[in-house]
Amino acid sequence: MNVGYQFEPLQKEKVTHTQLVRYAGASGDFNPIHTVVPFAEEAGLGGVIAHGMLIKGFVGEAIGNWFSVKDLAKFSSRFKAMTRPGEKITVKGSVVGESEHRWICEAEAVNEDGEVKVKALFEIKKG
């Protein structure tokens, strides 16, 4: 591995309304903007939106595919855009730097149009 290395992208299925309802139950986040269409429309969102943590979880899943979780030394992320049912998310990542003991990497969750939903930085212990 070296700086510039690209990880194999993680392609997720389309986000569904059912998935959002299930995620609400699993996470305990029952904010109706994620599950009740009339409420989300009245709130000016144009429909329900995915939980940001669901999309961040996709990024975590990708990192777990790329590395052993025991080697994850640091992880931070920022939400960049809303995700709606029907969007298909892909998580891409690469090595952007290194220190003596760690690989410095970035990942982003994007939709089919390339809109960035979550951007993350993470560091991996060198083996």
Coordinates of N, CA, C and O in Angstrom, one line a residue:
M1 N 0.9 -1.2 0.0 CA 0.0 0.0 0.0 C 0.9 1.2 0.0 O 2.0 1.2 0.6
N2 N 0.4 2.3 -0.7 CA 1.2 3.5 -0.7 C 0.2 4.7 -0.8 O -1.0 4.5 -1.1
V3 N 0.7 5.9 -0.7 CA -0.2 7.1 -0.8 C -0.7 7.1 -2.3 O 0.0 6.9 -3.2
G4 N -2.0 7.3 -2.3 CA -2.7 7.3 -3.6 C -3.5 6.0 -3.9 O -4.3 5.9 -4.8
Y5 N -3.2 5.0 -3.1 CA -3.9 3.7 -3.2 C -5.4 3.9 -3.1 O -5.9 4.5 -2.2
Q6 N -6.2 3.3 -4.0 CA -7.6 3.4 -4.0 C -8.2 2.0 -3.5 O -7.8 1.0 -4.0
F7 N -9.1 2.1 -2.5 CA -9.7 0.9 -2.0 C -10.9 0.5 -2.9 O -11.4 1.4 -3.6
E8 N -11.2 -0.8 -2.9 CA -12.4 -1.2 -3.7 C -13.6 -0.6 -3.2 O -14.0 -0.7 -2.0
P9 N -14.4 0.1 -4.0 CA -15.6 0.8 -3.6 C -16.6 -0.2 -3.0 O -16.7 -1.3 -3.5
L10 N -17.4 0.3 -2.0 CA -18.5 -0.5 -1.5 C -19.8 0.1 -2.1 O -20.1 1.3 -1.9
Q11 N -20.5 -0.7 -2.9 CA -21.7 -0.3 -3.5 C -22.9 -0.8 -2.7 O -23.0 -2.0 -2.5
K12 N -23.8 0.1 -2.3 CA -24.9 -0.3 -1.5 C -26.2 -0.3 -2.4 O -26.2 0.3 -3.5
E13 N -27.2 -1.1 -2.0 CA -28.4 -1.1 -2.8 C -29.1 0.3 -2.6 O -28.7 1.0 -1.7
K14 N -30.1 0.6 -3.4 CA -30.8 1.8 -3.2 C -31.4 1.9 -1.8 O -31.9 0.9 -1.2
V15 N -31.3 3.1 -1.2 CA -31.9 3.4 0.1 C -33.4 3.3 -0.1 O -34.0 3.9 -1.0
T16 N -34.1 2.6 0.8 CA -35.6 2.5 0.7 C -36.2 3.1 2.0 O -35.6 3.2 3.0
H17 N -37.5 3.4 1.8 CA -38.3 4.0 2.9 C -38.4 2.9 4.0 O -38.2 3.2 5.2
T18 N -38.6 1.6 3.6 CA -38.6 0.5 4.6 C -37.3 0.5 5.4 O -37.3 0.3 6.6
Q19 N -36.2 0.7 4.7 CA -34.9 0.7 5.4 C -34.8 1.8 6.4 O -34.3 1.6 7.5
L20 N -35.4 2.9 6.1 CA -35.3 4.1 7.0 C -36.2 3.8 8.3 O -35.8 4.1 9.4
V21 N -37.3 3.1 8.1 CA -38.2 2.7 9.2 C -37.5 1.7 10.1 O -37.5 1.8 11.3
R22 N -36.9 0.7 9.4 CA -36.1 -0.3 10.2 C -34.9 0.4 11.0 O -34.7 0.1 12.1
Y23 N -34.2 1.3 10.3 CA -33.1 2.0 11.0 C -33.6 2.8 12.1 O -33.0 2.9 13.2
A24 N -34.8 3.4 12.0 CA -35.4 4.2 13.1 C -35.6 3.3 14.3 O -35.2 3.6 15.4
G25 N -36.1 2.1 14.0 CA -36.3 1.2 15.1 C -35.0 0.7 15.8 O -34.9 0.5 17.0
A26 N -34.1 0.4 14.9 CA -32.8 -0.1 15.5 C -32.0 1.0 16.2 O -31.3 0.7 17.2
S27 N -32.1 2.2 15.7 CA -31.3 3.3 16.3 C -32.0 4.0 17.4 O -31.4 4.7 18.2
G28 N -33.3 4.0 17.4 CA -34.1 4.7 18.4 C -34.3 6.2 17.9 O -34.9 7.0 18.7
D29 N -33.9 6.5 16.7 CA -34.1 7.9 16.2 C -35.4 7.9 15.4 O -35.5 7.5 14.2
F30 N -36.5 8.2 16.1 CA -37.8 8.2 15.5 C -38.3 9.6 15.0 O -39.5 9.9 14.9
N31 N -37.3 10.5 14.7 CA -37.7 11.8 14.2 C -38.5 11.5 12.9 O -38.0 10.9 12.0
P32 N -39.7 12.1 12.8 CA -40.6 11.8 11.7 C -40.1 12.3 10.3 O -40.6 11.9 9.3
I33 N -39.1 13.1 10.3 CA -38.5 13.6 9.0 C -37.9 12.4 8.3 O -37.7 12.5 7.1
H34 N -37.6 11.3 9.0 CA -37.0 10.1 8.4 C -38.0 9.1 7.9 O -37.7 8.2 7.2
T35 N -39.2 9.2 8.5 CA -40.2 8.1 8.2 C -41.6 8.5 7.8 O -42.3 7.7 7.2
V36 N -42.0 9.7 8.1 CA -43.4 10.1 7.8 C -43.4 11.1 6.7 O -43.0 12.3 6.9
V37 N -43.8 10.7 5.5 CA -43.7 11.6 4.3 C -44.4 12.9 4.5 O -43.8 14.0 4.2
P38 N -45.7 12.9 4.9 CA -46.4 14.2 5.1 C -45.7 15.1 6.0 O -45.6 16.4 5.8
F39 N -45.1 14.6 7.1 CA -44.4 15.4 8.1 C -43.2 16.0 7.4 O -42.9 17.2 7.6
A40 N -42.4 15.2 6.7 CA -41.2 15.7 6.1 C -41.5 16.7 5.0 O -40.8 17.7 4.8
E41 N -42.6 16.5 4.3 CA -43.0 17.5 3.3 C -43.4 18.8 3.9 O -43.0 19.9 3.5
E42 N -44.2 18.7 5.0 CA -44.6 19.9 5.7 C -43.4 20.7 6.3 O -43.4 21.9 6.4
A43 N -42.3 19.9 6.6 CA -41.1 20.5 7.2 C -40.2 21.1 6.1 O -39.2 21.7 6.3
G44 N -40.7 21.0 4.8 CA -40.0 21.6 3.7 C -38.9 20.8 3.1 O -38.0 21.3 2.4
L45 N -38.9 19.5 3.4 CA -37.8 18.7 2.9 C -38.2 18.0 1.6 O -37.3 17.3 1.0
G46 N -39.4 18.1 1.2 CA -39.8 17.5 -0.1 C -39.9 15.9 0.0 O -40.0 15.3 -1.0
G47 N -40.0 15.4 1.2 CA -40.1 14.0 1.5 C -39.1 13.6 2.6 O -38.4 14.4 3.1
V48 N -39.2 12.3 2.9 CA -38.3 11.8 4.0 C -36.9 11.8 3.5 O -36.6 11.7 2.4
I49 N -36.0 11.9 4.5 CA -34.6 11.9 4.3 C -34.0 10.8 5.2 O -34.5 10.5 6.2
A50 N -32.9 10.2 4.7 CA -32.2 9.1 5.4 C -31.5 9.7 6.7 O -31.1 10.9 6.7
H51 N -31.4 8.9 7.7 CA -30.6 9.3 8.9 C -29.2 9.4 8.4 O -28.6 8.6 7.8
G52 N -28.6 10.5 8.8 CA -27.1 10.7 8.5 C -26.3 9.6 9.0 O -25.3 9.2 8.4
M53 N -26.6 9.1 10.2 CA -25.9 8.0 10.8 C -26.0 6.7 10.0 O -25.0 5.9 10.0
L54 N -27.0 6.5 9.3 CA -27.1 5.4 8.4 C -26.1 5.4 7.3 O -25.4 4.5 7.0
I55 N -25.9 6.6 6.7 CA -25.0 6.8 5.6 C -23.5 6.7 6.2 O -22.7 6.1 5.6
K56 N -23.4 7.3 7.4 CA -22.1 7.2 8.0 C -21.8 5.7 8.3 O -20.6 5.3 8.3
G57 N -22.8 4.9 8.7 CA -22.6 3.5 8.9 C -22.1 2.8 7.6 O -21.3 1.8 7.7
F58 N -22.6 3.3 6.5 CA -22.1 2.7 5.2 C -20.6 2.9 5.1 O -19.8 2.0 4.7
V59 N -20.1 4.1 5.5 CA -18.7 4.4 5.5 C -17.9 3.5 6.5 O -16.9 2.9 6.1
G60 N -18.5 3.3 7.7 CA -17.9 2.4 8.6 C -17.8 1.0 8.1 O -16.8 0.3 8.3
E61 N -18.9 0.5 7.4 CA -18.9 -0.8 6.8 C -17.8 -0.9 5.8 O -17.0 -2.0 5.8
A62 N -17.6 0.1 5.0 CA -16.5 0.0 4.0 C -15.1 -0.1 4.6 O -14.3 -0.9 4.3
I63 N -14.9 0.8 5.7 CA -13.6 0.7 6.4 C -13.4 -0.6 7.0 O -12.3 -1.2 6.9
G64 N -14.5 -1.2 7.5 CA -14.4 -2.6 8.1 C -14.1 -3.6 7.0 O -13.5 -4.7 7.3
N65 N -14.5 -3.4 5.8 CA -14.1 -4.3 4.7 C -12.6 -4.1 4.3 O -12.0 -5.0 3.8
W66 N -12.2 -2.9 4.4 CA -10.8 -2.6 3.9 C -9.7 -2.9 4.9 O -8.6 -3.3 4.5
F67 N -10.1 -2.8 6.2 CA -9.1 -3.1 7.3 C -9.8 -3.8 8.4 O -11.0 -3.8 8.6
S68 N -8.9 -4.4 9.3 CA -9.4 -5.0 10.5 C -9.8 -3.8 11.4 O -9.0 -2.8 11.5
V69 N -10.9 -3.9 12.1 CA -11.3 -2.9 13.0 C -10.3 -2.6 14.1 O -10.1 -1.4 14.5
K70 N -9.5 -3.6 14.5 CA -8.5 -3.4 15.6 C -7.4 -2.4 15.1 O -6.7 -1.9 16.0
D71 N -7.3 -2.2 13.8 CA -6.2 -1.3 13.3 C -6.7 0.1 13.1 O -5.9 1.0 12.8
L72 N -8.0 0.3 13.3 CA -8.6 1.7 13.2 C -8.1 2.5 14.4 O -8.5 2.2 15.5
A73 N -7.4 3.6 14.1 CA -6.8 4.4 15.2 C -7.6 5.7 15.3 O -7.6 6.3 16.4
K74 N -8.2 6.2 14.3 CA -8.9 7.5 14.3 C -10.0 7.5 13.2 O -9.8 7.0 12.1
F75 N -11.1 8.1 13.5 CA -12.2 8.2 12.5 C -13.0 9.5 12.8 O -13.4 9.8 13.9
S76 N -13.2 10.3 11.8 CA -14.0 11.5 11.9 C -14.7 11.7 10.6 O -14.3 11.2 9.5
S77 N -15.9 12.3 10.7 CA -16.7 12.5 9.4 C -17.5 13.7 9.5 O -17.7 14.3 10.6
R78 N -18.0 14.2 8.3 CA -18.9 15.3 8.2 C -20.0 14.9 7.2 O -19.7 14.3 6.2
F79 N -21.2 15.3 7.6 CA -22.3 15.1 6.7 C -22.3 16.3 5.7 O -22.2 17.5 6.1
K80 N -22.5 16.0 4.5 CA -22.4 17.0 3.4 C -23.7 17.3 2.7 O -23.9 18.4 2.2
A81 N -24.6 16.3 2.6 CA -25.8 16.4 1.9 C -26.8 15.4 2.3 O -26.5 14.3 2.8
M82 N -28.1 15.7 2.1 CA -29.2 14.8 2.5 C -29.3 13.6 1.5 O -29.0 13.8 0.3
T83 N -29.7 12.5 2.0 CA -29.9 11.3 1.2 C -31.4 10.9 1.2 O -32.0 11.0 2.3
R84 N -31.9 10.6 0.1 CA -33.4 10.3 0.0 C -33.6 8.9 -0.5 O -32.7 8.3 -1.2
P85 N -34.7 8.3 -0.2 CA -35.0 7.0 -0.7 C -34.9 7.0 -2.2 O -35.2 7.9 -2.9
G86 N -34.3 5.9 -2.7 CA -34.1 5.7 -4.2 C -32.7 6.0 -4.6 O -32.3 5.7 -5.7
E87 N -31.9 6.7 -3.7 CA -30.5 7.0 -4.1 C -29.7 5.8 -3.8 O -29.9 5.0 -2.8
K88 N -28.7 5.5 -4.6 CA -27.8 4.4 -4.5 C -26.5 5.0 -4.0 O -25.9 5.8 -4.8
I89 N -26.0 4.5 -2.9 CA -24.8 5.1 -2.3 C -23.6 4.2 -2.6 O -23.7 3.0 -2.4
T90 N -22.5 4.8 -2.9 CA -21.2 4.1 -3.1 C -20.2 4.8 -2.2 O -20.1 6.0 -2.1
V91 N -19.4 3.9 -1.5 CA -18.4 4.5 -0.6 C -17.0 4.2 -1.3 O -16.7 3.1 -1.6
K92 N -16.3 5.3 -1.5 CA -15.0 5.2 -2.1 C -13.9 5.7 -1.1 O -14.3 6.5 -0.2
G93 N -12.7 5.2 -1.2 CA -11.7 5.6 -0.2 C -10.3 5.5 -0.8 O -10.1 4.7 -1.8
S94 N -9.4 6.2 -0.2 CA -8.0 6.1 -0.6 C -7.1 6.5 0.5 O -7.5 7.1 1.5
V95 N -5.8 6.2 0.3 CA -4.7 6.6 1.2 C -4.3 7.9 0.7 O -3.9 8.1 -0.4
V96 N -4.3 8.9 1.6 CA -3.9 10.3 1.3 C -2.6 10.7 1.9 O -2.1 11.8 1.6
G97 N -2.1 9.9 2.9 CA -0.8 10.3 3.5 C -0.4 9.2 4.4 O -1.1 8.1 4.6
E98 N 0.7 9.4 5.1 CA 1.2 8.4 6.0 C 2.1 9.1 7.0 O 2.7 10.2 6.8
S99 N 2.2 8.5 8.2 CA 3.2 8.9 9.2 C 4.0 7.7 9.5 O 3.8 6.6 8.9
E100 N 4.9 7.8 10.5 CA 5.7 6.6 10.8 C 4.9 5.4 11.2 O 5.2 4.3 10.8
H101 N 3.8 5.6 11.9 CA 3.0 4.5 12.4 C 1.6 4.3 11.8 O 0.9 3.4 12.2
R102 N 1.2 5.2 11.0 CA -0.2 5.2 10.5 C -0.3 5.5 9.0 O 0.4 6.4 8.5
W103 N -1.4 4.9 8.4 CA -1.8 5.3 7.1 C -2.9 6.4 7.3 O -3.8 6.1 8.1
I104 N -2.9 7.4 6.6 CA -3.9 8.5 6.7 C -4.8 8.3 5.5 O -4.3 8.4 4.3
C105 N -6.1 8.1 5.7 CA -7.0 7.8 4.6 C -8.2 8.7 4.6 O -8.5 9.3 5.6
E106 N -8.9 8.7 3.5 CA -10.2 9.4 3.4 C -11.2 8.5 2.7 O -10.8 7.6 2.0
A107 N -12.4 8.8 3.0 CA -13.5 8.0 2.4 C -14.7 9.0 2.1 O -14.8 10.0 2.9
E108 N -15.5 8.7 1.2 CA -16.7 9.5 1.0 C -17.8 8.6 0.4 O -17.5 7.7 -0.3
A109 N -19.0 8.9 0.9 CA -20.2 8.3 0.4 C -20.8 9.2 -0.6 O -21.1 10.4 -0.3
V110 N -21.0 8.7 -1.8 CA -21.6 9.5 -2.9 C -22.8 8.8 -3.5 O -22.9 7.6 -3.5
N111 N -23.7 9.6 -4.1 CA -24.8 9.0 -4.9 C -24.4 8.8 -6.3 O -23.2 9.0 -6.7
E112 N -25.3 8.3 -7.2 CA -25.0 8.0 -8.6 C -24.6 9.3 -9.3 O -23.9 9.2 -10.4
D113 N -25.0 10.5 -8.9 CA -24.6 11.7 -9.5 C -23.3 12.3 -9.0 O -22.9 13.4 -9.4
G114 N -22.7 11.6 -8.1 CA -21.4 12.0 -7.5 C -21.6 13.0 -6.4 O -20.6 13.6 -5.9
E115 N -22.8 13.2 -5.9 CA -23.0 14.2 -4.8 C -22.5 13.5 -3.5 O -22.9 12.4 -3.2
V116 N -21.6 14.2 -2.8 CA -21.0 13.7 -1.6 C -22.0 13.8 -0.5 O -22.5 14.9 -0.2
K117 N -22.3 12.7 0.2 CA -23.2 12.7 1.3 C -22.5 12.7 2.7 O -22.9 13.4 3.6
V118 N -21.4 12.0 2.8 CA -20.6 12.0 4.0 C -19.1 11.9 3.5 O -18.8 11.2 2.6
K119 N -18.3 12.7 4.2 CA -16.9 12.7 3.9 C -16.2 12.4 5.2 O -16.5 12.9 6.3
A120 N -15.2 11.4 5.2 CA -14.6 10.9 6.4 C -13.1 10.9 6.2 O -12.5 10.7 5.1
L121 N -12.4 11.1 7.4 CA -11.0 10.9 7.5 C -10.7 9.8 8.5 O -11.4 9.8 9.5
F122 N -9.8 9.0 8.2 CA -9.5 7.9 9.2 C -8.0 7.5 9.1 O -7.4 7.8 8.1
E123 N -7.5 7.0 10.2 CA -6.1 6.6 10.3 C -6.1 5.1 10.7 O -6.8 4.7 11.5
I124 N -5.2 4.4 10.0 CA -5.0 3.0 10.2 C -3.6 2.7 10.7 O -2.6 3.2 10.2
K125 N -3.5 1.9 11.8 CA -2.2 1.5 12.3 C -1.4 0.7 11.3 O -2.0 -0.2 10.7
K126 N -0.2 1.0 11.1 CA 0.6 0.2 10.2 C 1.0 -1.1 10.9 O 1.3 -1.1 12.1
G127 N 0.9 -2.2 10.2 CA 1.2 -3.5 10.7 C 2.6 -3.8 10.9 O 3.1 -4.6 11.5

